[in-house]
Each structure stands twice: as C-alpha cells, then as structure tokens.
JSON list of C-alpha atoms in Angstrom, two decimals:
[
{"chain": "A", "resi": 134, "resn": "MET", "atom": "CA", "xyz": [0.84, 30.77, -7.54]},
{"chain": "A", "resi": 135, "resn": "LEU", "atom": "CA", "xyz": [3.65, 28.58, -6.40]},
{"chain": "A", "resi": 136, "resn": "LYS", "atom": "CA", "xyz": [1.37, 26.50, -4.28]},
{"chain": "A", "resi": 137, "resn": "LYS", "atom": "CA", "xyz": [-1.11, 25.99, -7.10]},
{"chain": "A", "resi": 138, "resn": "ALA", "atom": "CA", "xyz": [1.85, 24.92, -9.45]},
{"chain": "A", "resi": 139, "resn": "LEU", "atom": "CA", "xyz": [3.08, 22.35, -6.73]},
{"chain": "A", "resi": 140, "resn": "LEU", "atom": "CA", "xyz": [-0.49, 20.88, -6.29]},
{"chain": "A", "resi": 141, "resn": "THR", "atom": "CA", "xyz": [-0.62, 20.41, -10.00]},
{"chain": "A", "resi": 142, "resn": "LEU", "atom": "CA", "xyz": [2.74, 18.55, -10.13]},
{"chain": "A", "resi": 143, "resn": "VAL", "atom": "CA", "xyz": [1.51, 16.23, -7.42]},
{"chain": "A", "resi": 144, "resn": "LEU", "atom": "CA", "xyz": [-1.60, 15.36, -8.81]},
{"chain": "A", "resi": 145, "resn": "PHE", "atom": "CA", "xyz": [-0.08, 14.66, -12.32]},
{"chain": "A", "resi": 146, "resn": "SER", "atom": "CA", "xyz": [2.67, 12.49, -10.51]},
{"chain": "A", "resi": 147, "resn": "CYS", "atom": "CA", "xyz": [0.04, 10.37, -8.95]},
{"chain": "A", "resi": 148, "resn": "SER", "atom": "CA", "xyz": [-2.35, 9.95, -12.02]},
{"chain": "A", "resi": 149, "resn": "ALA", "atom": "CA", "xyz": [0.61, 9.26, -14.55]},
{"chain": "A", "resi": 150, "resn": "VAL", "atom": "CA", "xyz": [3.22, 7.32, -12.67]},
{"chain": "A", "resi": 151, "resn": "ALA", "atom": "CA", "xyz": [5.70, 7.42, -15.31]},
{"chain": "A", "resi": 152, "resn": "ALA", "atom": "CA", "xyz": [7.22, 10.57, -16.25]},
{"chain": "A", "resi": 153, "resn": "ALA", "atom": "CA", "xyz": [8.42, 9.12, -19.71]},
{"chain": "A", "resi": 154, "resn": "PRO", "atom": "CA", "xyz": [6.97, 6.17, -21.83]},
{"chain": "A", "resi": 155, "resn": "SER", "atom": "CA", "xyz": [7.90, 2.91, -20.08]},
{"chain": "A", "resi": 156, "resn": "ARG", "atom": "CA", "xyz": [8.89, -0.31, -21.36]},
{"chain": "A", "resi": 157, "resn": "LEU", "atom": "CA", "xyz": [6.04, -2.12, -19.52]},
{"chain": "A", "resi": 158, "resn": "THR", "atom": "CA", "xyz": [3.69, -4.07, -21.97]},
{"chain": "A", "resi": 159, "resn": "ILE", "atom": "CA", "xyz": [0.14, -4.93, -20.79]},
{"chain": "A", "resi": 160, "resn": "ALA", "atom": "CA", "xyz": [-2.30, -7.28, -22.68]},
{"chain": "A", "resi": 161, "resn": "VAL", "atom": "CA", "xyz": [-6.17, -6.95, -22.09]},
{"chain": "A", "resi": 162, "resn": "GLN", "atom": "CA", "xyz": [-8.05, -10.17, -22.50]},
{"chain": "A", "resi": 163, "resn": "PRO", "atom": "CA", "xyz": [-11.78, -9.87, -22.86]},
{"chain": "A", "resi": 164, "resn": "PHE", "atom": "CA", "xyz": [-13.60, -12.89, -21.54]},
{"chain": "A", "resi": 165, "resn": "GLY", "atom": "CA", "xyz": [-16.98, -13.66, -23.20]},
{"chain": "A", "resi": 166, "resn": "LYS", "atom": "CA", "xyz": [-19.43, -10.86, -24.24]},
{"chain": "A", "resi": 167, "resn": "VAL", "atom": "CA", "xyz": [-17.66, -7.76, -22.75]},
{"chain": "A", "resi": 168, "resn": "ARG", "atom": "CA", "xyz": [-18.70, -4.25, -23.98]},
{"chain": "A", "resi": 169, "resn": "LYS", "atom": "CA", "xyz": [-16.38, -2.67, -26.26]},
{"chain": "A", "resi": 170, "resn": "THR", "atom": "CA", "xyz": [-16.63, 0.35, -24.30]},
{"chain": "A", "resi": 171, "resn": "VAL", "atom": "CA", "xyz": [-15.47, -1.29, -21.08]},
{"chain": "A", "resi": 172, "resn": "VAL", "atom": "CA", "xyz": [-12.54, -2.91, -22.81]},
{"chain": "A", "resi": 173, "resn": "ALA", "atom": "CA", "xyz": [-11.67, 0.69, -24.27]},
{"chain": "A", "resi": 174, "resn": "GLU", "atom": "CA", "xyz": [-11.89, 2.03, -20.76]},
{"chain": "A", "resi": 175, "resn": "VAL", "atom": "CA", "xyz": [-9.53, -0.50, -19.18]},
{"chain": "A", "resi": 176, "resn": "ARG", "atom": "CA", "xyz": [-7.21, 0.21, -22.17]},
{"chain": "A", "resi": 177, "resn": "SER", "atom": "CA", "xyz": [-7.00, 3.84, -21.99]},
{"chain": "A", "resi": 178, "resn": "THR", "atom": "CA", "xyz": [-6.87, 3.77, -18.23]},
{"chain": "A", "resi": 179, "resn": "LEU", "atom": "CA", "xyz": [-3.52, 1.70, -18.38]},
{"chain": "A", "resi": 180, "resn": "GLU", "atom": "CA", "xyz": [-2.20, 3.85, -21.28]},
{"chain": "A", "resi": 181, "resn": "ALA", "atom": "CA", "xyz": [-2.78, 7.16, -19.43]},
{"chain": "A", "resi": 182, "resn": "THR", "atom": "CA", "xyz": [-1.57, 5.94, -16.23]},
{"chain": "A", "resi": 183, "resn": "TYR", "atom": "CA", "xyz": [1.60, 3.97, -17.22]},
{"chain": "A", "resi": 184, "resn": "ARG", "atom": "CA", "xyz": [2.36, 5.46, -20.65]},
{"chain": "A", "resi": 185, "resn": "CYS", "atom": "CA", "xyz": [3.01, 2.03, -21.86]},
{"chain": "A", "resi": 186, "resn": "ASN", "atom": "CA", "xyz": [2.13, -0.19, -24.63]},
{"chain": "A", "resi": 187, "resn": "VAL", "atom": "CA", "xyz": [-1.25, -1.97, -24.24]},
{"chain": "A", "resi": 188, "resn": "SER", "atom": "CA", "xyz": [-2.70, -4.36, -26.67]},
{"chain": "A", "resi": 189, "resn": "VAL", "atom": "CA", "xyz": [-6.08, -5.88, -26.77]},
{"chain": "A", "resi": 190, "resn": "LEU", "atom": "CA", "xyz": [-6.17, -9.81, -27.41]},
{"chain": "A", "resi": 191, "resn": "PRO", "atom": "CA", "xyz": [-8.95, -11.63, -29.51]},
{"chain": "A", "resi": 192, "resn": "THR", "atom": "CA", "xyz": [-12.07, -12.27, -27.20]},
{"chain": "A", "resi": 193, "resn": "VAL", "atom": "CA", "xyz": [-12.09, -15.75, -25.79]},
{"chain": "A", "resi": 194, "resn": "PRO", "atom": "CA", "xyz": [-15.01, -17.73, -23.98]},
{"chain": "A", "resi": 195, "resn": "LEU", "atom": "CA", "xyz": [-14.52, -17.93, -20.27]},
{"chain": "A", "resi": 196, "resn": "PRO", "atom": "CA", "xyz": [-12.77, -21.38, -19.46]},
{"chain": "A", "resi": 197, "resn": "ARG", "atom": "CA", "xyz": [-14.79, -24.20, -18.30]},
{"chain": "A", "resi": 198, "resn": "SER", "atom": "CA", "xyz": [-12.10, -25.19, -15.86]},
{"chain": "A", "resi": 199, "resn": "ALA", "atom": "CA", "xyz": [-12.77, -21.99, -13.75]},
{"chain": "A", "resi": 200, "resn": "TRP", "atom": "CA", "xyz": [-16.63, -22.46, -13.46]},
{"chain": "A", "resi": 201, "resn": "TYR", "atom": "CA", "xyz": [-17.83, -22.98, -9.93]},
{"chain": "A", "resi": 202, "resn": "ASN", "atom": "CA", "xyz": [-21.42, -24.76, -10.30]},
{"chain": "A", "resi": 203, "resn": "PRO", "atom": "CA", "xyz": [-22.56, -24.29, -6.65]},
{"chain": "A", "resi": 204, "resn": "ARG", "atom": "CA", "xyz": [-22.57, -20.64, -6.99]},
{"chain": "A", "resi": 205, "resn": "LYS", "atom": "CA", "xyz": [-22.90, -20.54, -10.70]},
{"chain": "A", "resi": 206, "resn": "ARG", "atom": "CA", "xyz": [-19.78, -18.19, -11.14]},
{"chain": "A", "resi": 207, "resn": "TYR", "atom": "CA", "xyz": [-16.24, -18.30, -12.11]},
{"chain": "A", "resi": 208, "resn": "ARG", "atom": "CA", "xyz": [-13.26, -18.85, -9.77]},
{"chain": "A", "resi": 209, "resn": "ALA", "atom": "CA", "xyz": [-10.74, -15.87, -10.24]},
{"chain": "A", "resi": 210, "resn": "GLU", "atom": "CA", "xyz": [-7.56, -17.55, -9.28]},
{"chain": "A", "resi": 211, "resn": "LYS", "atom": "CA", "xyz": [-8.32, -20.36, -12.02]},
{"chain": "A", "resi": 212, "resn": "LEU", "atom": "CA", "xyz": [-8.88, -17.40, -14.53]},
{"chain": "A", "resi": 213, "resn": "THR", "atom": "CA", "xyz": [-5.51, -15.92, -13.72]},
{"chain": "A", "resi": 214, "resn": "ALA", "atom": "CA", "xyz": [-4.07, -19.22, -14.08]},
{"chain": "A", "resi": 215, "resn": "TRP", "atom": "CA", "xyz": [-5.60, -19.64, -17.58]},
{"chain": "A", "resi": 216, "resn": "LEU", "atom": "CA", "xyz": [-4.30, -16.22, -18.41]},
{"chain": "A", "resi": 217, "resn": "ASP", "atom": "CA", "xyz": [-0.74, -17.22, -17.54]},
{"chain": "A", "resi": 218, "resn": "ARG", "atom": "CA", "xyz": [-0.80, -20.31, -19.67]},
{"chain": "A", "resi": 219, "resn": "ASN", "atom": "CA", "xyz": [-2.46, -19.08, -22.70]},
{"chain": "A", "resi": 220, "resn": "THR", "atom": "CA", "xyz": [-1.65, -15.40, -23.29]},
{"chain": "A", "resi": 221, "resn": "PRO", "atom": "CA", "xyz": [1.73, -14.24, -25.15]},
{"chain": "A", "resi": 222, "resn": "ARG", "atom": "CA", "xyz": [4.75, -14.10, -22.91]},
{"chain": "A", "resi": 223, "resn": "THR", "atom": "CA", "xyz": [5.88, -11.26, -24.86]},
{"chain": "A", "resi": 224, "resn": "CYS", "atom": "CA", "xyz": [3.46, -9.20, -22.51]},
{"chain": "A", "resi": 225, "resn": "ASP", "atom": "CA", "xyz": [4.67, -8.27, -18.97]},
{"chain": "A", "resi": 226, "resn": "LYS", "atom": "CA", "xyz": [1.28, -8.10, -17.44]},
{"chain": "A", "resi": 227, "resn": "VAL", "atom": "CA", "xyz": [-2.22, -9.30, -18.34]},
{"chain": "A", "resi": 228, "resn": "ILE", "atom": "CA", "xyz": [-5.54, -8.36, -17.31]},
{"chain": "A", "resi": 229, "resn": "GLY", "atom": "CA", "xyz": [-8.72, -10.25, -17.88]},
{"chain": "A", "resi": 230, "resn": "VAL", "atom": "CA", "xyz": [-12.00, -8.37, -18.40]},
{"chain": "A", "resi": 231, "resn": "ALA", "atom": "CA", "xyz": [-15.24, -10.22, -17.74]},
{"chain": "A", "resi": 232, "resn": "ARG", "atom": "CA", "xyz": [-18.93, -9.39, -17.10]},
{"chain": "A", "resi": 233, "resn": "TRP", "atom": "CA", "xyz": [-19.84, -12.69, -15.25]},
{"chain": "A", "resi": 234, "resn": "ASP", "atom": "CA", "xyz": [-19.39, -12.76, -11.50]},
{"chain": "A", "resi": 235, "resn": "ILE", "atom": "CA", "xyz": [-16.09, -14.00, -10.13]},
{"chain": "A", "resi": 236, "resn": "SER", "atom": "CA", "xyz": [-14.97, -15.24, -6.63]},
{"chain": "A", "resi": 237, "resn": "SER", "atom": "CA", "xyz": [-12.33, -16.28, -4.52]},
{"chain": "A", "resi": 238, "resn": "THR", "atom": "CA", "xyz": [-11.55, -17.64, -1.02]},
{"chain": "A", "resi": 239, "resn": "LYS", "atom": "CA", "xyz": [-11.47, -15.10, 1.63]},
{"chain": "A", "resi": 240, "resn": "GLY", "atom": "CA", "xyz": [-10.77, -16.08, 5.19]},
{"chain": "A", "resi": 241, "resn": "LYS", "atom": "CA", "xyz": [-13.33, -18.43, 6.46]},
{"chain": "A", "resi": 242, "resn": "TYR", "atom": "CA", "xyz": [-15.54, -17.87, 3.22]},
{"chain": "A", "resi": 243, "resn": "LEU", "atom": "CA", "xyz": [-14.79, -20.56, 0.69]},
{"chain": "A", "resi": 244, "resn": "ASP", "atom": "CA", "xyz": [-16.46, -18.67, -2.14]},
{"chain": "A", "resi": 245, "resn": "TRP", "atom": "CA", "xyz": [-16.58, -14.92, -1.76]},
{"chain": "A", "resi": 246, "resn": "GLY", "atom": "CA", "xyz": [-17.76, -12.72, -4.67]},
{"chain": "A", "resi": 247, "resn": "ILE", "atom": "CA", "xyz": [-15.28, -10.00, -5.57]},
{"chain": "A", "resi": 248, "resn": "PHE", "atom": "CA", "xyz": [-14.70, -7.19, -7.98]},
{"chain": "A", "resi": 249, "resn": "GLY", "atom": "CA", "xyz": [-11.28, -8.26, -9.11]},
{"chain": "A", "resi": 250, "resn": "TYR", "atom": "CA", "xyz": [-8.36, -10.46, -8.29]},
{"chain": "A", "resi": 251, "resn": "ALA", "atom": "CA", "xyz": [-4.59, -10.52, -8.47]},
{"chain": "A", "resi": 252, "resn": "GLU", "atom": "CA", "xyz": [-1.68, -12.32, -6.84]},
{"chain": "A", "resi": 253, "resn": "LEU", "atom": "CA", "xyz": [0.91, -9.90, -5.33]},
{"chain": "A", "resi": 254, "resn": "GLY", "atom": "CA", "xyz": [3.76, -9.49, -7.85]},
{"chain": "A", "resi": 255, "resn": "GLY", "atom": "CA", "xyz": [2.03, -12.10, -10.27]},
{"chain": "A", "resi": 256, "resn": "ARG", "atom": "CA", "xyz": [1.82, -11.64, -14.05]},
{"chain": "A", "resi": 257, "resn": "SER", "atom": "CA", "xyz": [-2.05, -11.70, -14.34]},
{"chain": "A", "resi": 258, "resn": "CYS", "atom": "CA", "xyz": [-5.02, -10.28, -12.79]},
{"chain": "A", "resi": 259, "resn": "VAL", "atom": "CA", "xyz": [-8.78, -10.29, -13.67]},
{"chain": "A", "resi": 260, "resn": "ILE", "atom": "CA", "xyz": [-11.80, -7.74, -13.11]},
{"chain": "A", "resi": 261, "resn": "SER", "atom": "CA", "xyz": [-15.50, -8.23, -13.57]},
{"chain": "A", "resi": 262, "resn": "THR", "atom": "CA", "xyz": [-18.14, -5.57, -14.04]},
{"chain": "A", "resi": 263, "resn": "HIS", "atom": "CA", "xyz": [-20.76, -7.91, -12.61]},
{"chain": "A", "resi": 264, "resn": "ARG", "atom": "CA", "xyz": [-20.56, -6.23, -8.92]},
{"chain": "A", "resi": 265, "resn": "LEU", "atom": "CA", "xyz": [-19.54, -2.74, -10.42]},
{"chain": "A", "resi": 266, "resn": "ARG", "atom": "CA", "xyz": [-23.04, -2.63, -11.79]},
{"chain": "A", "resi": 267, "resn": "LEU", "atom": "CA", "xyz": [-24.59, -2.59, -8.27]},
{"chain": "A", "resi": 268, "resn": "ASP", "atom": "CA", "xyz": [-27.20, 0.07, -7.67]},
{"chain": "A", "resi": 269, "resn": "HIS", "atom": "CA", "xyz": [-27.50, 0.64, -11.39]},
{"chain": "A", "resi": 270, "resn": "PRO", "atom": "CA", "xyz": [-24.80, 3.31, -11.73]},
{"chain": "A", "resi": 271, "resn": "SER", "atom": "CA", "xyz": [-24.74, 6.07, -14.35]},
{"chain": "A", "resi": 272, "resn": "ALA", "atom": "CA", "xyz": [-22.33, 5.42, -17.22]},
{"chain": "A", "resi": 273, "resn": "LYS", "atom": "CA", "xyz": [-19.90, 8.09, -15.72]},
{"chain": "A", "resi": 274, "resn": "LEU", "atom": "CA", "xyz": [-19.83, 6.25, -12.46]},
{"chain": "A", "resi": 275, "resn": "LEU", "atom": "CA", "xyz": [-19.48, 2.86, -13.85]},
{"chain": "A", "resi": 276, "resn": "HIS", "atom": "CA", "xyz": [-16.62, 3.76, -15.95]},
{"chain": "A", "resi": 277, "resn": "LYS", "atom": "CA", "xyz": [-15.01, 5.44, -12.80]},
{"chain": "A", "resi": 278, "resn": "ARG", "atom": "CA", "xyz": [-15.56, 2.09, -10.99]},
{"chain": "A", "resi": 279, "resn": "ILE", "atom": "CA", "xyz": [-13.69, 0.17, -13.98]},
{"chain": "A", "resi": 280, "resn": "ARG", "atom": "CA", "xyz": [-10.74, 2.68, -13.82]},
{"chain": "A", "resi": 281, "resn": "VAL", "atom": "CA", "xyz": [-10.21, 2.25, -10.10]},
{"chain": "A", "resi": 282, "resn": "ILE", "atom": "CA", "xyz": [-10.62, -1.55, -10.14]},
{"chain": "A", "resi": 283, "resn": "THR", "atom": "CA", "xyz": [-8.30, -1.88, -13.02]},
{"chain": "A", "resi": 284, "resn": "LEU", "atom": "CA", "xyz": [-5.53, 0.21, -11.45]},
{"chain": "A", "resi": 285, "resn": "HIS", "atom": "CA", "xyz": [-5.91, -1.73, -8.16]},
{"chain": "A", "resi": 286, "resn": "GLU", "atom": "CA", "xyz": [-5.52, -5.04, -9.65]},
{"chain": "A", "resi": 287, "resn": "ILE", "atom": "CA", "xyz": [-2.71, -4.16, -11.91]},
{"chain": "A", "resi": 288, "resn": "GLY", "atom": "CA", "xyz": [-1.21, -2.49, -8.84]},
{"chain": "A", "resi": 289, "resn": "HIS", "atom": "CA", "xyz": [-1.05, -5.75, -6.96]},
{"chain": "A", "resi": 290, "resn": "THR", "atom": "CA", "xyz": [0.68, -7.28, -10.06]},
{"chain": "A", "resi": 291, "resn": "LEU", "atom": "CA", "xyz": [3.48, -4.45, -9.81]},
{"chain": "A", "resi": 292, "resn": "GLY", "atom": "CA", "xyz": [3.91, -5.60, -6.03]},
{"chain": "A", "resi": 293, "resn": "LEU", "atom": "CA", "xyz": [1.71, -3.01, -4.30]},
{"chain": "A", "resi": 294, "resn": "ARG", "atom": "CA", "xyz": [-0.24, -3.99, -1.26]},
{"chain": "A", "resi": 295, "resn": "HIS", "atom": "CA", "xyz": [-3.40, -2.63, 0.14]},
{"chain": "A", "resi": 296, "resn": "CYS", "atom": "CA", "xyz": [-2.88, 1.11, 1.02]},
{"chain": "A", "resi": 297, "resn": "PRO", "atom": "CA", "xyz": [-4.03, 2.77, 4.26]},
{"chain": "A", "resi": 298, "resn": "HIS", "atom": "CA", "xyz": [-4.43, 6.11, 2.67]},
{"chain": "A", "resi": 299, "resn": "ARG", "atom": "CA", "xyz": [-8.02, 6.99, 2.05]},
{"chain": "A", "resi": 300, "resn": "GLY", "atom": "CA", "xyz": [-9.00, 7.66, -1.42]},
{"chain": "A", "resi": 301, "resn": "CYS", "atom": "CA", "xyz": [-6.11, 5.85, -2.97]},
{"chain": "A", "resi": 302, "resn": "VAL", "atom": "CA", "xyz": [-6.85, 3.09, -5.68]},
{"chain": "A", "resi": 303, "resn": "MET", "atom": "CA", "xyz": [-5.02, 0.70, -3.69]},
{"chain": "A", "resi": 304, "resn": "GLU", "atom": "CA", "xyz": [-7.28, 0.99, -0.53]},
{"chain": "A", "resi": 305, "resn": "ASP", "atom": "CA", "xyz": [-8.93, -2.34, 0.52]},
{"chain": "A", "resi": 306, "resn": "CYS", "atom": "CA", "xyz": [-12.30, -2.27, -0.83]},
{"chain": "A", "resi": 307, "resn": "ARG", "atom": "CA", "xyz": [-13.48, -4.63, 1.99]},
{"chain": "A", "resi": 308, "resn": "GLY", "atom": "CA", "xyz": [-16.26, -6.06, -0.31]},
{"chain": "A", "resi": 309, "resn": "THR", "atom": "CA", "xyz": [-18.09, -2.74, -0.56]},
{"chain": "A", "resi": 310, "resn": "ILE", "atom": "CA", "xyz": [-18.71, -0.69, -3.75]},
{"chain": "A", "resi": 311, "resn": "LYS", "atom": "CA", "xyz": [-18.66, 2.59, -1.56]},
{"chain": "A", "resi": 312, "resn": "THR", "atom": "CA", "xyz": [-14.79, 2.40, -1.27]},
{"chain": "A", "resi": 313, "resn": "ILE", "atom": "CA", "xyz": [-14.53, 2.47, -4.89]},
{"chain": "A", "resi": 314, "resn": "ASP", "atom": "CA", "xyz": [-16.96, 5.32, -5.51]},
{"chain": "A", "resi": 315, "resn": "ARG", "atom": "CA", "xyz": [-15.20, 7.42, -2.82]},
{"chain": "A", "resi": 316, "resn": "SER", "atom": "CA", "xyz": [-11.75, 6.89, -4.40]},
{"chain": "A", "resi": 317, "resn": "THR", "atom": "CA", "xyz": [-9.74, 9.62, -6.07]},
{"chain": "A", "resi": 318, "resn": "GLY", "atom": "CA", "xyz": [-9.08, 7.37, -9.08]},
{"chain": "A", "resi": 319, "resn": "ARG", "atom": "CA", "xyz": [-5.40, 7.71, -8.51]},
{"chain": "A", "resi": 320, "resn": "TYR", "atom": "CA", "xyz": [-2.50, 6.22, -6.68]},
{"chain": "A", "resi": 321, "resn": "CYS", "atom": "CA", "xyz": [-1.33, 8.19, -3.68]},
{"chain": "A", "resi": 322, "resn": "ARG", "atom": "CA", "xyz": [2.11, 9.65, -3.71]},
{"chain": "A", "resi": 323, "resn": "THR", "atom": "CA", "xyz": [3.34, 6.67, -1.76]},
{"chain": "A", "resi": 324, "resn": "CYS", "atom": "CA", "xyz": [2.05, 4.11, -4.20]},
{"chain": "A", "resi": 325, "resn": "ALA", "atom": "CA", "xyz": [2.97, 6.24, -7.21]},
{"chain": "A", "resi": 326, "resn": "ALA", "atom": "CA", "xyz": [6.51, 6.24, -5.94]},
{"chain": "A", "resi": 327, "resn": "LYS", "atom": "CA", "xyz": [6.69, 2.61, -5.46]},
{"chain": "A", "resi": 328, "resn": "ILE", "atom": "CA", "xyz": [5.47, 2.13, -9.03]},
{"chain": "A", "resi": 329, "resn": "ALA", "atom": "CA", "xyz": [7.88, 4.42, -10.51]},
{"chain": "A", "resi": 330, "resn": "GLU", "atom": "CA", "xyz": [10.73, 2.66, -8.91]},
{"chain": "A", "resi": 331, "resn": "TYR", "atom": "CA", "xyz": [9.33, -0.61, -10.13]},
{"chain": "A", "resi": 332, "resn": "LEU", "atom": "CA", "xyz": [9.26, 0.61, -13.67]},
{"chain": "A", "resi": 333, "resn": "LYS", "atom": "CA", "xyz": [13.00, 1.62, -13.50]}
]
C-alpha cells in the first residue's frame, strides 16, 4: 500500500509541476486556420500541468515575414520573433500554434522541417500540427502528440534542455514522430524539479 501511495505521488508531481497555483501567465496565439480542438488541447495541457493562468489570443494570419518561399513553409525563429514583438508583455510566455509546416536551421541543414521551436530561456515558442499528423493518427494519438510537443517547447522557454531520460517530454525527438509517440506525456522527476524551482 505504501509503495502504491509513493508511486501515485511521484506520477502526480511529474504531471503537475506546481503544487499550488503558480504566478506564471501563458498566452496561446493561434496562427491562421487552427482547429479549436487543437487550441483547447494546448490550453488545457498548460493549465493542468502548470496550474497557471492561460489565455487564448485572437487568431492572426501567419506573418509574411516568416514565409520561406523555396520550401513553401514558415521559418520558426521568425515566428517566435514576431510573437515577442506583437503579443502582450503582460504574459510571461507565449506559444504560437499553426497547422502549416515550419522549419529552422539544424546543423548542416539550412531548412529542416520541425514539430516545434523555442529558444532556451526565451519568452516565445511555436508548434505546428503539420508533422504531428504524419501517418494519419487517431484523434487520441494526435492530441497526445500535441500535449507532448506543447510541454516540450514551453519547457525550453523555462530553461530545460533536452533530457536523457527515455519517455520524458523533454527527450530530443531527433526528427522522428516515434519519440513523441512513446513519450509518457510528462516531465521526468528531474525536469519537474527544475521547473518547480523556476516557478518559485
């Protein structure tokens, strides 16, 4: 019975990183035609995990300044720069949500397609459902993917680097959807402790 109680406590601490409502404020910025169910999943994931105030901003078009014509997609770092400039400063963190493909430079690859993007310790991040829809996932699996990538990118803005623990939402995806699908959907104890310390 004691072991079961301890296991329950550990799982709870990893899924909800703040024992009490935190002062963190996060804004969700829908870009273009994003389904309401997707935005709702992002919002509920953040609220349940951080127990913080999450607001959804009015939908805006994807900025033309971020369009990368050679590959017909949007540059993620330009989207986060736009979010930094154009969203209310009253929000500590902002997560952009798009359905169009996004990319960034990765090593020798000038334009690498990605699931999401954030600068370590930055204010803004962005996710895209374009690659999360690979292999035509069920609605349940798609929403799991959304939850994982949401926590992953927000985690980077809170100072978390990629985690070596298999299954942690901060594990490096390495460009494959399989990493997201095998995720526990939670931060490991180490990452959860770092975020709890940050929120103090």
